[in-house]
mmCIF file with all atom_site columns, C-alpha atoms in Angstrom:
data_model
loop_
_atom_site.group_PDB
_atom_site.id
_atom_site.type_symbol
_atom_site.label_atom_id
_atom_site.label_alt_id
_atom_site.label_comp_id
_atom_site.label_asym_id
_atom_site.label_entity_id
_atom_site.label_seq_id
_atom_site.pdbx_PDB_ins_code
_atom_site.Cartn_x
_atom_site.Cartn_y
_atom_site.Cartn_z
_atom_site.occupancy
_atom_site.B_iso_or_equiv
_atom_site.pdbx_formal_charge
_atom_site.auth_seq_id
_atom_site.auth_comp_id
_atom_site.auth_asym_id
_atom_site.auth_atom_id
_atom_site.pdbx_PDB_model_num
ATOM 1   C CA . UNK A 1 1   ? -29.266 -33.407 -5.204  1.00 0.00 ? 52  UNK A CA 1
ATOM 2   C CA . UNK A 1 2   ? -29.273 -32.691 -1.487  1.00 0.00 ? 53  UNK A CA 1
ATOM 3   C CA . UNK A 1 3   ? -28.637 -29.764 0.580   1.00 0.00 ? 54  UNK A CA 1
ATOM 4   C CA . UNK A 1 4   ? -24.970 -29.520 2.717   1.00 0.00 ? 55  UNK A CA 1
ATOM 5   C CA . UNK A 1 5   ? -24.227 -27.000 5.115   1.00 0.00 ? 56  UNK A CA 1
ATOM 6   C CA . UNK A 1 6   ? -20.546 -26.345 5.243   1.00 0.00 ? 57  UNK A CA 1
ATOM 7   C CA . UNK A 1 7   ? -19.066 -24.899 8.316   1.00 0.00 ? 58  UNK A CA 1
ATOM 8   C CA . UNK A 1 8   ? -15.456 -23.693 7.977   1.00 0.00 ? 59  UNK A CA 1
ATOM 9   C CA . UNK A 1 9   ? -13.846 -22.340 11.252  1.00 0.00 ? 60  UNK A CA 1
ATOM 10  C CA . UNK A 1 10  ? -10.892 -19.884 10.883  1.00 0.00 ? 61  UNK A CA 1
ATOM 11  C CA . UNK A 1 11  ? -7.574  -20.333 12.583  1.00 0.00 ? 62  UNK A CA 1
ATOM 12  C CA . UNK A 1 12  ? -6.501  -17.363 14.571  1.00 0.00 ? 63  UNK A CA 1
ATOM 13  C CA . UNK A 1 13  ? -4.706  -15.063 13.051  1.00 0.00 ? 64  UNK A CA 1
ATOM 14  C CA . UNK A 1 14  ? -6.098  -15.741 9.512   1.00 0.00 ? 65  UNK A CA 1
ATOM 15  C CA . UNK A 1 15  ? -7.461  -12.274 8.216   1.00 0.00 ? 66  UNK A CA 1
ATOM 16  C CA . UNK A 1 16  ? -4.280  -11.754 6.028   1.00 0.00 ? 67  UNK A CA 1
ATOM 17  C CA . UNK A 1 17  ? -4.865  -15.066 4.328   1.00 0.00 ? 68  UNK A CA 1
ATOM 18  C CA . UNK A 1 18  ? -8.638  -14.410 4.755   1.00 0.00 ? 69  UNK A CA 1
ATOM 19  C CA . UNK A 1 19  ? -8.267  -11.616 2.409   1.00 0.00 ? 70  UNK A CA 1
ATOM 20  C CA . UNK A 1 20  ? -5.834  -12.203 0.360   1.00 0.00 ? 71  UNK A CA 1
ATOM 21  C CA . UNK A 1 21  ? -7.648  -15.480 -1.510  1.00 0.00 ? 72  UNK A CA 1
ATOM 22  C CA . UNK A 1 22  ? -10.882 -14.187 -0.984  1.00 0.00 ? 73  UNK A CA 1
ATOM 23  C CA . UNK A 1 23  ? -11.144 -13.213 -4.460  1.00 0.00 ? 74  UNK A CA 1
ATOM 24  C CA . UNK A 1 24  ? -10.289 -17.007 -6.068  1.00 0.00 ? 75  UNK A CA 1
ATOM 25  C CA . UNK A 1 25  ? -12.437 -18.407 -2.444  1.00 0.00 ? 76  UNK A CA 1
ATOM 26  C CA . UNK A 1 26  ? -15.516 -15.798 -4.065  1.00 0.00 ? 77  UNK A CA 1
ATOM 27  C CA . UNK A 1 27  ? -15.174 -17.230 -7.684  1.00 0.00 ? 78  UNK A CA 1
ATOM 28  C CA . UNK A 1 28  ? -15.255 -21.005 -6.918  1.00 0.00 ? 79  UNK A CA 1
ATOM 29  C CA . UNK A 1 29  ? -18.780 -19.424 -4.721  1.00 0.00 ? 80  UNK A CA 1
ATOM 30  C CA . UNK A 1 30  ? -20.047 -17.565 -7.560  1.00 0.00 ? 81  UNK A CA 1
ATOM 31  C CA . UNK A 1 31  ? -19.359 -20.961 -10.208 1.00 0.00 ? 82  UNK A CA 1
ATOM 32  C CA . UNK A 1 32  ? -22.222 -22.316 -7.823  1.00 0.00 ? 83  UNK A CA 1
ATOM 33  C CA . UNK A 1 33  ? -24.671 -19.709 -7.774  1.00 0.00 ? 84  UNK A CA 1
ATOM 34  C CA . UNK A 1 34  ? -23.891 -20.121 -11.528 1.00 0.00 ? 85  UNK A CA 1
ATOM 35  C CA . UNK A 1 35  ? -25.354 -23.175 -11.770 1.00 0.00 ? 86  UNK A CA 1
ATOM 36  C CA . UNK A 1 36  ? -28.131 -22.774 -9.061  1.00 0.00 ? 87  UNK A CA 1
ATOM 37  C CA . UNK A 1 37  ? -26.846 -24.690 -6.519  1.00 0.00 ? 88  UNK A CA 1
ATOM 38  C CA . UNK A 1 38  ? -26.154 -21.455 -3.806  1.00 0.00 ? 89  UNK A CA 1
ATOM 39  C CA . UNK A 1 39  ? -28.823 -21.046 -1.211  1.00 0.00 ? 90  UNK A CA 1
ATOM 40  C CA . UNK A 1 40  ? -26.347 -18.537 0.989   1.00 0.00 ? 91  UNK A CA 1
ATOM 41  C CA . UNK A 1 41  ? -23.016 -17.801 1.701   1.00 0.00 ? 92  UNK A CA 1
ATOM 42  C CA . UNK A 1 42  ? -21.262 -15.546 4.058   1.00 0.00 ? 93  UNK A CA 1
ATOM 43  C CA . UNK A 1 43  ? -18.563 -15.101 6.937   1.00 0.00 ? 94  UNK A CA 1
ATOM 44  C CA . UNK A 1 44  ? -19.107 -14.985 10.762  1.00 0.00 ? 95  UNK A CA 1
ATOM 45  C CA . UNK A 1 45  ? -17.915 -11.169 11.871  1.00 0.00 ? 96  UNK A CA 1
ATOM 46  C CA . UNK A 1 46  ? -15.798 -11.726 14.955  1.00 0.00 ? 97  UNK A CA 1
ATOM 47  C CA . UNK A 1 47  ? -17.848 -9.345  16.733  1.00 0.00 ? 98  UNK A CA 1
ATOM 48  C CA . UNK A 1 48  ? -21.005 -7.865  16.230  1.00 0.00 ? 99  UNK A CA 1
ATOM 49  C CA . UNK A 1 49  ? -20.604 -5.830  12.887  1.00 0.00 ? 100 UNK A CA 1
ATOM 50  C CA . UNK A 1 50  ? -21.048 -5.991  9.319   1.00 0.00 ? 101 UNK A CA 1
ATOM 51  C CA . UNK A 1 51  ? -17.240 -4.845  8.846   1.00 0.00 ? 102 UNK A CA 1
ATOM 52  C CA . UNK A 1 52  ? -15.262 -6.572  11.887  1.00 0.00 ? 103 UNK A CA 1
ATOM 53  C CA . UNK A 1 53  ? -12.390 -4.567  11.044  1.00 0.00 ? 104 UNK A CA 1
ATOM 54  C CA . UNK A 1 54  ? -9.161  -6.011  12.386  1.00 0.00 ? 105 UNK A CA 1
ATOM 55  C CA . UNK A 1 55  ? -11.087 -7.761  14.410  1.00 0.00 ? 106 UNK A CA 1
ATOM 56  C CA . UNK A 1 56  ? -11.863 -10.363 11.145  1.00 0.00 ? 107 UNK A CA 1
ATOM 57  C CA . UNK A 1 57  ? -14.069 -13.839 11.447  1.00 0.00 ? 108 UNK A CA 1
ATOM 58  C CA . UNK A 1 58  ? -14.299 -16.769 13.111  1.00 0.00 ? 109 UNK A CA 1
ATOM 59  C CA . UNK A 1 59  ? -15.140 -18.679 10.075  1.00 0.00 ? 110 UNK A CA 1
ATOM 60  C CA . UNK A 1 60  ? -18.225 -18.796 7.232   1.00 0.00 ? 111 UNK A CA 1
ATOM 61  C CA . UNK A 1 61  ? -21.280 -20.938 5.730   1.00 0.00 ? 112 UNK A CA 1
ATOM 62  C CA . UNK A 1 62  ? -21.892 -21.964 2.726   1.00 0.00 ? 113 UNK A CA 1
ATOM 63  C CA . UNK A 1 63  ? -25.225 -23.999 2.071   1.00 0.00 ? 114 UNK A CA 1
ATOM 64  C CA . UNK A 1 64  ? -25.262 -25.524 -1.681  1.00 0.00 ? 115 UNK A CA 1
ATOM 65  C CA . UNK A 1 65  ? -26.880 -28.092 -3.624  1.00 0.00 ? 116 UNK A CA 1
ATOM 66  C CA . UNK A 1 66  ? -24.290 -31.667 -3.883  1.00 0.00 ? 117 UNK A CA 1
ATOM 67  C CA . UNK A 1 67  ? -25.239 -34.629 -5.253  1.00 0.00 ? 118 UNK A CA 1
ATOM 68  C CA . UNK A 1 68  ? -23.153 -36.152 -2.147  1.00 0.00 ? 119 UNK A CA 1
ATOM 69  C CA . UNK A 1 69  ? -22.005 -35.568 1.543   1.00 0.00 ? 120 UNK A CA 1
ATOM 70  C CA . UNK A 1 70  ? -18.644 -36.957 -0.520  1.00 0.00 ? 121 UNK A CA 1
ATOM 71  C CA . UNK A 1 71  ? -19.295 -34.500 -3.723  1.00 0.00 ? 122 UNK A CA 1
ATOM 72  C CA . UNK A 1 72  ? -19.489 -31.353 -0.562  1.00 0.00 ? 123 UNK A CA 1
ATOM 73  C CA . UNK A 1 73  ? -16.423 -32.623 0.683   1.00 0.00 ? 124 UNK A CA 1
ATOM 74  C CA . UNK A 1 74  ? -14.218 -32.762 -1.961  1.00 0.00 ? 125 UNK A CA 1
ATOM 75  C CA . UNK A 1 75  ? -15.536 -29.486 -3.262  1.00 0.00 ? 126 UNK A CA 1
ATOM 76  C CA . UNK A 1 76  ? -14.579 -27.675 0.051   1.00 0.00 ? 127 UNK A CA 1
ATOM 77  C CA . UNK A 1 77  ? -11.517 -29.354 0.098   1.00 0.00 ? 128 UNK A CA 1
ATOM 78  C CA . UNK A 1 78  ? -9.924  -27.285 -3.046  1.00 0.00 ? 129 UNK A CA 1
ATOM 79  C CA . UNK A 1 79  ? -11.295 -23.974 -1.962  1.00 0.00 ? 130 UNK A CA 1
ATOM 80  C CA . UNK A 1 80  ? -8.386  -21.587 -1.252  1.00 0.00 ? 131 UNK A CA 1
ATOM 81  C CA . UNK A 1 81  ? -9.769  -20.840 2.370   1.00 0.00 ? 132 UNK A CA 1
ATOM 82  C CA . UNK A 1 82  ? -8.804  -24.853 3.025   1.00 0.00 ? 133 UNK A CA 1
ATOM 83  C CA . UNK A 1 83  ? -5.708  -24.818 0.925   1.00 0.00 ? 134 UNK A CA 1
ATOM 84  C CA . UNK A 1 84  ? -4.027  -21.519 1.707   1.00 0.00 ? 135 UNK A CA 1
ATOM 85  C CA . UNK A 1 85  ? -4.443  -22.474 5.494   1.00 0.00 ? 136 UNK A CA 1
ATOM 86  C CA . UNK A 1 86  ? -7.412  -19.820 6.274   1.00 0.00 ? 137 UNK A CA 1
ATOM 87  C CA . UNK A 1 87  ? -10.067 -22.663 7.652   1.00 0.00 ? 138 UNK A CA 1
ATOM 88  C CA . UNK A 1 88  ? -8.348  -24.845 10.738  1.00 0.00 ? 139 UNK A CA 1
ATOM 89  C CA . UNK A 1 89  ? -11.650 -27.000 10.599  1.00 0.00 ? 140 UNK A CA 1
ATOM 90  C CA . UNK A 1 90  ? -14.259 -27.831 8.357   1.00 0.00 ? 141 UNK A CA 1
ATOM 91  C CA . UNK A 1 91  ? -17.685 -29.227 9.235   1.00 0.00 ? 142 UNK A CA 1
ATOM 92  C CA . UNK A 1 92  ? -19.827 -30.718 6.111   1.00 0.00 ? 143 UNK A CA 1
ATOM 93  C CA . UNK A 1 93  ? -23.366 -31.806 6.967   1.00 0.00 ? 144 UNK A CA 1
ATOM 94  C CA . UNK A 1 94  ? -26.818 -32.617 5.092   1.00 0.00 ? 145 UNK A CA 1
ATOM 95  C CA . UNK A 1 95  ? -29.144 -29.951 5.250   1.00 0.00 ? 146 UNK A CA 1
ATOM 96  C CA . UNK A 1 96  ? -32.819 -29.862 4.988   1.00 0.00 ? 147 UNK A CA 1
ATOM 97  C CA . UNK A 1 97  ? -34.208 -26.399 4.085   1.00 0.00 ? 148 UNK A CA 1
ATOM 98  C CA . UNK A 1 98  ? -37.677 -26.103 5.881   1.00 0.00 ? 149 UNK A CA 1
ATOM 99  C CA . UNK A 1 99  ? -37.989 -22.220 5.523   1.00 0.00 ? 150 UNK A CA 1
ATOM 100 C CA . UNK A 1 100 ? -38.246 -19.700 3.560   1.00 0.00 ? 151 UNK A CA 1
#
């Protein structure tokens, strides 16, 4: 298993869709931690706050265990922020943890 970095970048306007499949985005996240393959996950605020408000994200990380740069790919590609049109871009790259 290797470590992937995914990088999803929201397209404008997206906070609706943003929040309306976080919850099935948030299980298909929790089936990793699950299994021990979650090092972190979160959304990039918009602006500098915890709760953006209106203002929403510009996108989120997720850094899991894959046993391929394929296996990360096809695993991002069914997550409802891809699907329901949330993400406009999604970068998938191997990751080396150094720290903590």
């Amino acid at each position: 298993l290797m470590l992937y970095a995914i990088i999803g970048s929201d397209h404008p306007a997206s906070l609706e869709a943003r929040l309306r499949v976080r919850p099935a985005h948030l299980a298909r996240v929790r089936a990793l931690v699950e299994a021990g393959r979650l090092v972190v996950a979160g959304p990039f605020p918009a602006v500098d706050a915890n709760d953006p408000g209106a203002a929403g994200f510009t996108g989120s990380l997720i850094v899991a265990e894959f046993d391929s740069a394929e296996e990360a790919r096809a695993w991002i590609k069914e997550d409802p922020y891809v699907t329901e049109g949330v993400f406009a871009a999604v970068d998938v790259r191997p990751f080396r943890q150094v720290l903590p």
